[in-house]
PDB file of C-alpha atoms in Angstrom:
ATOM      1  CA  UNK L   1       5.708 -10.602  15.779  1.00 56.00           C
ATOM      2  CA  UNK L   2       6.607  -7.108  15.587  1.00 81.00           C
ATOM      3  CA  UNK L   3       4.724  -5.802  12.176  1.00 95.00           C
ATOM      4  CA  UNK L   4       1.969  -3.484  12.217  1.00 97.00           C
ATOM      5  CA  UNK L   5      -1.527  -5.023  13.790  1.00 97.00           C
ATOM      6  CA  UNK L   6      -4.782  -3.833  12.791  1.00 98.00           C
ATOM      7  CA  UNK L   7      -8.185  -4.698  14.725  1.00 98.00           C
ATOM      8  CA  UNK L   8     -10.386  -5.918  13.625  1.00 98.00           C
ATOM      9  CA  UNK L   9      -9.751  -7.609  10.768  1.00 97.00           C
ATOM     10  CA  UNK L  10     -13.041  -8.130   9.371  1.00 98.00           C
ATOM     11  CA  UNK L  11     -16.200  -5.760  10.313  1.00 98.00           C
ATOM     12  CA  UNK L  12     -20.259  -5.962   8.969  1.00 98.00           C
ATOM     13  CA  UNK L  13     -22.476  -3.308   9.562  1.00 98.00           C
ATOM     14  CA  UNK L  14     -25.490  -1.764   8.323  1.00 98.00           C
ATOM     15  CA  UNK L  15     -25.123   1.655   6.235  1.00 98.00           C
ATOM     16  CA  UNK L  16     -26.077   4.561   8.392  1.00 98.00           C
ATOM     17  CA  UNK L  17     -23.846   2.561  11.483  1.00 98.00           C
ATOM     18  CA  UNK L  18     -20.537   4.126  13.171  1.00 98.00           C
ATOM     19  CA  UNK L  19     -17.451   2.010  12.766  1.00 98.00           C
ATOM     20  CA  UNK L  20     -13.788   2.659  14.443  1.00 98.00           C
ATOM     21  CA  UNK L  21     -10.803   0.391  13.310  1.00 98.00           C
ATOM     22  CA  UNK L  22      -7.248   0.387  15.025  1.00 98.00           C
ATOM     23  CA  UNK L  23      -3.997   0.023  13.984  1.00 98.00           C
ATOM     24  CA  UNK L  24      -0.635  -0.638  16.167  1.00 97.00           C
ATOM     25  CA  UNK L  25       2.049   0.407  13.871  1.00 97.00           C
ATOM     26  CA  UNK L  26       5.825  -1.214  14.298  1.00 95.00           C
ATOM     27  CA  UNK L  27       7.275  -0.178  17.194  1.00 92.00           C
ATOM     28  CA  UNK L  28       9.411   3.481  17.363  1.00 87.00           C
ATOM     29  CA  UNK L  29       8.118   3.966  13.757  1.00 91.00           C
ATOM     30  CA  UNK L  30       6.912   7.859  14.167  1.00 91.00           C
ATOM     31  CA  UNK L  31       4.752   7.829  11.044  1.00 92.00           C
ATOM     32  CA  UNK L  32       1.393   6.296  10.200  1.00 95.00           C
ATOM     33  CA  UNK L  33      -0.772   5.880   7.183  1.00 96.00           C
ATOM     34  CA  UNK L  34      -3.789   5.079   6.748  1.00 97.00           C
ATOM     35  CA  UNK L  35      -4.841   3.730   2.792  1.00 98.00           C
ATOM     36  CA  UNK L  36      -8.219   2.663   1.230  1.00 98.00           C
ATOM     37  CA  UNK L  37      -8.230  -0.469  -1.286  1.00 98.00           C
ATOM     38  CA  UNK L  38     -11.347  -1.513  -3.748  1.00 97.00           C
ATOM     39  CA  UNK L  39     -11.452  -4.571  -5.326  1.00 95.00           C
ATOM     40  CA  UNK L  40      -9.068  -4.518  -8.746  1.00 94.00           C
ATOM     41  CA  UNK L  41      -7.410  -1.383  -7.021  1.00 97.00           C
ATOM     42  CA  UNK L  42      -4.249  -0.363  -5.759  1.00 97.00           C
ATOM     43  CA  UNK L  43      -4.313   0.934  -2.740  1.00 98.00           C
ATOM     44  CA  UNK L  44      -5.406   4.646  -2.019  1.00 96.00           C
ATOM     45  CA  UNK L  45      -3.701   7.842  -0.008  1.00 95.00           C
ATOM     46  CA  UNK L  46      -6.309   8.471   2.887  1.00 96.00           C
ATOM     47  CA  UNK L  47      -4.024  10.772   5.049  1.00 95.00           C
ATOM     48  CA  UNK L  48      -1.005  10.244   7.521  1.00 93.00           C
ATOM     49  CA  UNK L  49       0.559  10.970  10.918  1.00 94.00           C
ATOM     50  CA  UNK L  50       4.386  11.863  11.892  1.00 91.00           C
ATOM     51  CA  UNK L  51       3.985  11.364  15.709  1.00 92.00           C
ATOM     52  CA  UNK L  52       0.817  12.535  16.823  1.00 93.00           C
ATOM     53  CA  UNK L  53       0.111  15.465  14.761  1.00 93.00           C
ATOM     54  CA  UNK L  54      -2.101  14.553  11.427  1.00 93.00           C
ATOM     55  CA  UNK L  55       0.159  16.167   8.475  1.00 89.00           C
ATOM     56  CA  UNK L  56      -2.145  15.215   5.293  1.00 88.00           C
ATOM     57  CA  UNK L  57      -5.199  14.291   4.758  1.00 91.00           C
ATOM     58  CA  UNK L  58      -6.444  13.157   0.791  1.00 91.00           C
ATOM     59  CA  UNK L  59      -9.783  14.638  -0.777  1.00 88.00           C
ATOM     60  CA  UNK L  60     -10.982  11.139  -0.199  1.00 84.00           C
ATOM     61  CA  UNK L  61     -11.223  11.899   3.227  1.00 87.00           C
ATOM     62  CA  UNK L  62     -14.806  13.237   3.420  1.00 90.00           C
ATOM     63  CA  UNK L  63     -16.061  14.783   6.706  1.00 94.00           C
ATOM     64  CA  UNK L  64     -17.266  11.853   7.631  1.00 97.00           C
ATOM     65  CA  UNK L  65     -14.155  10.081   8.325  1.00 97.00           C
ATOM     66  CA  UNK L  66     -11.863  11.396  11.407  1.00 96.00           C
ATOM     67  CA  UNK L  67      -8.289   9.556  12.331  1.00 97.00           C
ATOM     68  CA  UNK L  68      -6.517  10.593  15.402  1.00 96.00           C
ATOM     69  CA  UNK L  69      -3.378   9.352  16.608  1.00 96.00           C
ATOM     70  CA  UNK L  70      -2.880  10.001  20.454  1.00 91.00           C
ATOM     71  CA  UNK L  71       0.481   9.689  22.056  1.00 87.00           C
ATOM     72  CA  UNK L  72       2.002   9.061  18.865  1.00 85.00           C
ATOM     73  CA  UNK L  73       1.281   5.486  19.031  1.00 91.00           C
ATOM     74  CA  UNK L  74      -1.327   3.665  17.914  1.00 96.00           C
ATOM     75  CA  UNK L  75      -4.082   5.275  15.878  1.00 98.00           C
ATOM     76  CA  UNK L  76      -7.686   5.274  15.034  1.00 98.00           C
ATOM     77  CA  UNK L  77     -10.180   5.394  12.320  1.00 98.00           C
ATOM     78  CA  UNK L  78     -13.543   6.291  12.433  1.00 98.00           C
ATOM     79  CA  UNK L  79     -16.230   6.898  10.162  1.00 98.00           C
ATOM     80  CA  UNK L  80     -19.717   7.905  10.863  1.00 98.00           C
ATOM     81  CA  UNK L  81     -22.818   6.882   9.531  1.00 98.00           C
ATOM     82  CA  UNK L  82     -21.032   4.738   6.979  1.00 98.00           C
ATOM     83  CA  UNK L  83     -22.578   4.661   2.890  1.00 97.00           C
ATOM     84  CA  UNK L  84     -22.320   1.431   0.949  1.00 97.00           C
ATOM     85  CA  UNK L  85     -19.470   3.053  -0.710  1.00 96.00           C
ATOM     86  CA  UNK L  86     -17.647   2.831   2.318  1.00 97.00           C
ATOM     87  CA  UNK L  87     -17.178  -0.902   1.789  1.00 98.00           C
ATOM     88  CA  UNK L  88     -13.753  -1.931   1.252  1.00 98.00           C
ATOM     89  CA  UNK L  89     -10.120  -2.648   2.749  1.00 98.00           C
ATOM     90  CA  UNK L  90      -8.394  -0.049   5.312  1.00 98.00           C
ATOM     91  CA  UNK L  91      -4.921  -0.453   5.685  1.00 98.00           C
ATOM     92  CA  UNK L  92      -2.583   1.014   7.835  1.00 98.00           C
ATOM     93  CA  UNK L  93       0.933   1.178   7.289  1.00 97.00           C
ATOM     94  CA  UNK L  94       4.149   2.296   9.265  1.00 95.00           C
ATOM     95  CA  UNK L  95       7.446   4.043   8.417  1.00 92.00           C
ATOM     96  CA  UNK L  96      10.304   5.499  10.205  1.00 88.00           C
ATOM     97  CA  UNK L  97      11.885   8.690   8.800  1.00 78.00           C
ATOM     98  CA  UNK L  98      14.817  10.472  10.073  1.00 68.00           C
ATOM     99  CA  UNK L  99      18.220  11.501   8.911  1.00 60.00           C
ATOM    100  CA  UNK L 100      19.723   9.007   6.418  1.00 56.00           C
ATOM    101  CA  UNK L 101      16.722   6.639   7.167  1.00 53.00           C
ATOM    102  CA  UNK L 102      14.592   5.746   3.763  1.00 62.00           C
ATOM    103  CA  UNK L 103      10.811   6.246   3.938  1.00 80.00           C
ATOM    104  CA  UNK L 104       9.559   2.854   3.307  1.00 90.00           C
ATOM    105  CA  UNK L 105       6.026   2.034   4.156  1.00 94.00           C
ATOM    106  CA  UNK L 106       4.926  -1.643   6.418  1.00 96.00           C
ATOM    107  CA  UNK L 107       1.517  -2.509   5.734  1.00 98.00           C
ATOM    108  CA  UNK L 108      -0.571  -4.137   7.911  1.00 98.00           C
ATOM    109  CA  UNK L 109      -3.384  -6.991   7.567  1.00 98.00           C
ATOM    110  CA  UNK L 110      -5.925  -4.504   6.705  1.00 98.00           C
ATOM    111  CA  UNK L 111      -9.344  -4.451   7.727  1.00 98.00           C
ATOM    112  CA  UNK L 112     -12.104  -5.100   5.761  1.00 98.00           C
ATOM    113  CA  UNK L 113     -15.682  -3.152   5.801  1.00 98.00           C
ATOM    114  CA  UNK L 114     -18.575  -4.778   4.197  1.00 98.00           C
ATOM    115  CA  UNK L 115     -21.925  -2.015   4.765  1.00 98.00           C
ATOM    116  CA  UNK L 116     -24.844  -4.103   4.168  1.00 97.00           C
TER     117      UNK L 116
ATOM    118  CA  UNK K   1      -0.801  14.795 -11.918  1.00 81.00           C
ATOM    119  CA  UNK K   2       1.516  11.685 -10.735  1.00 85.00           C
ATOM    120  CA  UNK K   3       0.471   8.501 -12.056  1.00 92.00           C
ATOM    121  CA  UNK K   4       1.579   4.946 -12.482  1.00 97.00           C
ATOM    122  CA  UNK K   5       0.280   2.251 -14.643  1.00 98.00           C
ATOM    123  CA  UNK K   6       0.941  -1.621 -14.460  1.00 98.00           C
ATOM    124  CA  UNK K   7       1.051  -4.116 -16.976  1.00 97.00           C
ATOM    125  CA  UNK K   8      -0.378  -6.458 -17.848  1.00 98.00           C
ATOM    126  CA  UNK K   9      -3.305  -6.532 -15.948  1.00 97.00           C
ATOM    127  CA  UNK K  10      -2.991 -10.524 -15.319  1.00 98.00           C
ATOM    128  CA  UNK K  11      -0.309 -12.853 -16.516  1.00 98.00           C
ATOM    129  CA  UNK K  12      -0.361 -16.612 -16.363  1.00 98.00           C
ATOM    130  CA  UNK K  13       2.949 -18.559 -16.612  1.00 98.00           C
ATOM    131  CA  UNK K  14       4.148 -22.153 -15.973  1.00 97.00           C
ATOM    132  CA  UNK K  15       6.428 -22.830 -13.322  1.00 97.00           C
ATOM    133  CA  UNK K  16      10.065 -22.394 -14.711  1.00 96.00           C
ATOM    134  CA  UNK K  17       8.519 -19.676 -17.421  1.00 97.00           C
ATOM    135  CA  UNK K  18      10.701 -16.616 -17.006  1.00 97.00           C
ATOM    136  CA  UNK K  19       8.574 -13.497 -17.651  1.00 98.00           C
ATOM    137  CA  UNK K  20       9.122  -9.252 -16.512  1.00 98.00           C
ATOM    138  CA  UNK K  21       6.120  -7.310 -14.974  1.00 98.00           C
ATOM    139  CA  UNK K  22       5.774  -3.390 -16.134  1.00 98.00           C
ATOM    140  CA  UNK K  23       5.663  -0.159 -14.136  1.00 98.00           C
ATOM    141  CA  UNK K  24       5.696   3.172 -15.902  1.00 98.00           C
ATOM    142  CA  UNK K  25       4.886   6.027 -14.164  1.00 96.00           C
ATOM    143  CA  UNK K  26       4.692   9.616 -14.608  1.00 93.00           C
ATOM    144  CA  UNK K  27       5.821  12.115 -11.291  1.00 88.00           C
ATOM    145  CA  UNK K  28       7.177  15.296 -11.082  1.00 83.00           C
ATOM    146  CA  UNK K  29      10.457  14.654  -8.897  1.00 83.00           C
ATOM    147  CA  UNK K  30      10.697  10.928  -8.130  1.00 87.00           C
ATOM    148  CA  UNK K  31      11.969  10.346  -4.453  1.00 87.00           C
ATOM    149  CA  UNK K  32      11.479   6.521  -4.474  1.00 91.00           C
ATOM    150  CA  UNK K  33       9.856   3.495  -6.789  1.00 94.00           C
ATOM    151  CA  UNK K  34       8.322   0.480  -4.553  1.00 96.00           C
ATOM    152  CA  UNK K  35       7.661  -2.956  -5.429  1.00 98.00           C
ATOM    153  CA  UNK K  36       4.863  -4.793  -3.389  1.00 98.00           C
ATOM    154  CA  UNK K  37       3.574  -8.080  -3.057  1.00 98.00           C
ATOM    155  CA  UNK K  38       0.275  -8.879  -2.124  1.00 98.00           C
ATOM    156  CA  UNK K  39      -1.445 -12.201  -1.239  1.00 97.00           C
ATOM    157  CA  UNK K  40      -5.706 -12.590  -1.284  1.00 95.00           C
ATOM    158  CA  UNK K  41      -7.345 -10.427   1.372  1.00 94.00           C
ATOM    159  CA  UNK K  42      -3.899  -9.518   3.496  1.00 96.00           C
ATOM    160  CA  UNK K  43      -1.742  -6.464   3.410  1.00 97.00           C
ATOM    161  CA  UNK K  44       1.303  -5.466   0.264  1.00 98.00           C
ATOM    162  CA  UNK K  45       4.562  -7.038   1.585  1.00 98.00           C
ATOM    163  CA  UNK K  46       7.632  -4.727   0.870  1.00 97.00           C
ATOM    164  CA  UNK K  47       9.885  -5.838  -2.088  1.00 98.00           C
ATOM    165  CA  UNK K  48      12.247  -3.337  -3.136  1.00 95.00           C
ATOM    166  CA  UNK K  49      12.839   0.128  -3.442  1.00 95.00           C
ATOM    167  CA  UNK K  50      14.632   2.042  -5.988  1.00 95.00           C
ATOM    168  CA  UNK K  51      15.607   5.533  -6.187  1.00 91.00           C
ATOM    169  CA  UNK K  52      17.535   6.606  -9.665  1.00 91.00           C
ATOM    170  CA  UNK K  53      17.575   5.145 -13.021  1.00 94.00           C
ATOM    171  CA  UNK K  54      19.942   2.088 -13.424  1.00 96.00           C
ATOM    172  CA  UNK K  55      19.662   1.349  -9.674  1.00 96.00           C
ATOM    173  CA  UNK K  56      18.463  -2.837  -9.523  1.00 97.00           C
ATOM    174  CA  UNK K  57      17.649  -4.894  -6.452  1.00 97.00           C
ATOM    175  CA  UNK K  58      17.450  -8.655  -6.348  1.00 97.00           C
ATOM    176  CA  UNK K  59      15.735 -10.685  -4.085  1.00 95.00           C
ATOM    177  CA  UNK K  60      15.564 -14.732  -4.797  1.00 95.00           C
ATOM    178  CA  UNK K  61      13.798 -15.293  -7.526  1.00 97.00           C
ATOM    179  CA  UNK K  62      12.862 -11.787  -8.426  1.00 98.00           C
ATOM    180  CA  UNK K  63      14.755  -8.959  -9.767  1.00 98.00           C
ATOM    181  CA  UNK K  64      13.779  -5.212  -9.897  1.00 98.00           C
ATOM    182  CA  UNK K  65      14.934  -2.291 -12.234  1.00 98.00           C
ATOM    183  CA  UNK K  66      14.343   1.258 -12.690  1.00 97.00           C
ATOM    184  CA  UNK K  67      14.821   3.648 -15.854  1.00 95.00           C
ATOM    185  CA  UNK K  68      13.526   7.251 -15.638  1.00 93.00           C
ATOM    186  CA  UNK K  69       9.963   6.294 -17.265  1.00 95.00           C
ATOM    187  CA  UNK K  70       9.409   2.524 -16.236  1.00 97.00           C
ATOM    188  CA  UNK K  71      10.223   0.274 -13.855  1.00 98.00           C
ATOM    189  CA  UNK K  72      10.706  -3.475 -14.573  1.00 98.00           C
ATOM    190  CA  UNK K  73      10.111  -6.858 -12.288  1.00 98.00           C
ATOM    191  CA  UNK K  74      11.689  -9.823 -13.644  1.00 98.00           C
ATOM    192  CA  UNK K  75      10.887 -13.552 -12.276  1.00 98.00           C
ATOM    193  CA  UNK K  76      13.439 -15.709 -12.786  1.00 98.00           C
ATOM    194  CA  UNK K  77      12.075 -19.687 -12.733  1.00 97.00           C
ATOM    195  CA  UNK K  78       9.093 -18.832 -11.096  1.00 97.00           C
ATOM    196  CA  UNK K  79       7.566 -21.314  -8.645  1.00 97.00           C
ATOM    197  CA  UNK K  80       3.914 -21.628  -7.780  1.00 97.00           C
ATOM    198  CA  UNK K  81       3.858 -19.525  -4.389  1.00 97.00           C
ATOM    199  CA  UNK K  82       5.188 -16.757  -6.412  1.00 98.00           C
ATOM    200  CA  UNK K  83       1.803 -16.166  -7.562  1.00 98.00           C
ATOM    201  CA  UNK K  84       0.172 -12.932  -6.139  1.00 98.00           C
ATOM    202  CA  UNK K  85      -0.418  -9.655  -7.290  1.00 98.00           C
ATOM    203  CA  UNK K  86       2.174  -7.616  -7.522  1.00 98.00           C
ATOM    204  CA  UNK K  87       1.797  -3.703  -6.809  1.00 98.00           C
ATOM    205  CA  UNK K  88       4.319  -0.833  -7.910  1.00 98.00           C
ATOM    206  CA  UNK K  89       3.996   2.419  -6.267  1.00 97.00           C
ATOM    207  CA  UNK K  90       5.843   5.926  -6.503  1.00 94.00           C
ATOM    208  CA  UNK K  91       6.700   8.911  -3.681  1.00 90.00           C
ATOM    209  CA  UNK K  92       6.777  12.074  -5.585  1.00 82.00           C
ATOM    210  CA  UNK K  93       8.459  15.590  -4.827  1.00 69.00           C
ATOM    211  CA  UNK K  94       4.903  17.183  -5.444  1.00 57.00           C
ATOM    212  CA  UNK K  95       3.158  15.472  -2.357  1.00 53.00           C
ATOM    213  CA  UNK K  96       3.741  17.405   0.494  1.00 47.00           C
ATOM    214  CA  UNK K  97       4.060  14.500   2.856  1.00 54.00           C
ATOM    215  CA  UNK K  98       4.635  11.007   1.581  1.00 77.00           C
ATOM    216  CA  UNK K  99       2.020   9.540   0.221  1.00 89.00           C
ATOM    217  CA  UNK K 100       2.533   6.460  -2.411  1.00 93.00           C
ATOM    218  CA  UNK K 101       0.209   6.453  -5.406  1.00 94.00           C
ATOM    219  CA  UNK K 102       0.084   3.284  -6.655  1.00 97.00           C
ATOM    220  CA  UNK K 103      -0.949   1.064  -9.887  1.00 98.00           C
ATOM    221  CA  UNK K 104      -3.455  -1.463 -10.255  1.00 98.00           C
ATOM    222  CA  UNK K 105      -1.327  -4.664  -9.939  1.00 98.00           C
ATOM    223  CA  UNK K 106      -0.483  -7.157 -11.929  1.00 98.00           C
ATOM    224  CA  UNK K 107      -1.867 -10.780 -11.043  1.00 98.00           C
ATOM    225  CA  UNK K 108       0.828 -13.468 -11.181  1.00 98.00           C
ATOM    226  CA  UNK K 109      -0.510 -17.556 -11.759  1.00 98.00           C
ATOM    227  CA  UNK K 110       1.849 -19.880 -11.481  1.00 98.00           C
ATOM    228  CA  UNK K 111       1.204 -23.541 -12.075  1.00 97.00           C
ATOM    229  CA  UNK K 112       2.628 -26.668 -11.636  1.00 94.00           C
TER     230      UNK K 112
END
């Protein structure tokens, strides 16, 4: 299967805790997205990557949150000493954009946080 | 401030029971309208995308238009694995990268 992949799909931990989530977008696809999703919600803008460099990140994206995307391939997710707010689904999606080429964003499976 | 509103929030049908889903939305410079799918605790799956008024996609049983306010989702004869929520989403000229801003979703029951 050659869709985006996110890791790991489900993750626990207790609020104060440091969490990191991956995402392996579809394959020559030079940007990356990375969305938030609450129960009842559509999903929500956290920021986004054209190759490596980060282009836009939301006002969602508090200072405790970093994404990095090395190499332009897969990318990263961390926050830091994580608030029961934090709790929700991270998804990732993929898109390739060139000349003539639509934007159109592939979601992965998402992972989903649950601070205790 | 672009924004994009679903309804209704939850619609129950019986299988066969033709119905449309709603999208309007409000964006300064529309660049694309998307139509997602999404199943219980997994990703949206990619529908459609439209990208001026009177453009329509069809796909099986489901059929997508676009005006320069709304956007419309019609199920034809729906069947019970149809049921999901459905998302709608917009790209705006405002957004400096490409962002989508999406609605709440509609939740789709189908039964037998």
């Amino acid at each position: 299967d050659t869709g985006v992949s996110q890791d790991p799909r489900h993750k626990i931990t207790k609020r104060g805790q440091n969490v990191t989530f991956r995402c392996d977008p579809i394959s020559e696809h030079n940007r990356l997205y990375w969305y938030r999703q609450t129960l009842g919600q559509g999903p929500e803008f956290l920021t986004y990557f054209q190759n490596e460099a980060q282009l836009e990140k939301s006002r969602l994206l508090s200072d405790r949150f970093s994404a990095e995307r090395p190499k332009g391939s897969f990318s990263t997710l961390e926050i830091q000493r994580t608030e029961q707010g934090d709790s929700a689904m991270y998804l990732c999606a993929s898109s390739l954009k060139g000349l003539g080429s639509t934007d159109t964003q592939y979601f992965g499976p998402g992972t989903r946080l649950t601070v205790l | 401030e672009d924004q994009v509103t679903q309804s209704p929030e939850a619609l129950r049908l019986q299988e066969g029971e033709s119905s449309s889903l709603n999208c309007s939305y409000t964006v300064s410079g529309l660049r694309g309208l998307f139509w997602y799918r999404q199943d219980p605790g997994k990703g949206p799956e990619f529908l459609f995308t439209l990208y001026s008024a009177g453009e329509e996609k069809e796909k099986e049983r489901l059929k997508a238009t676009l005006t320069k306010k709304e956007s419309f989702l019609h199920i034809t004869a729906p069947k019970p694995e149809d049921s999901a929520t459905y998302l709608c989403a917009v790209q705006g000229g405002n957004q400096a990268g490409t962002a989508l801003i999406f609605g709440k979703g509609t939740t789709l029951s189908v039964s037998s």
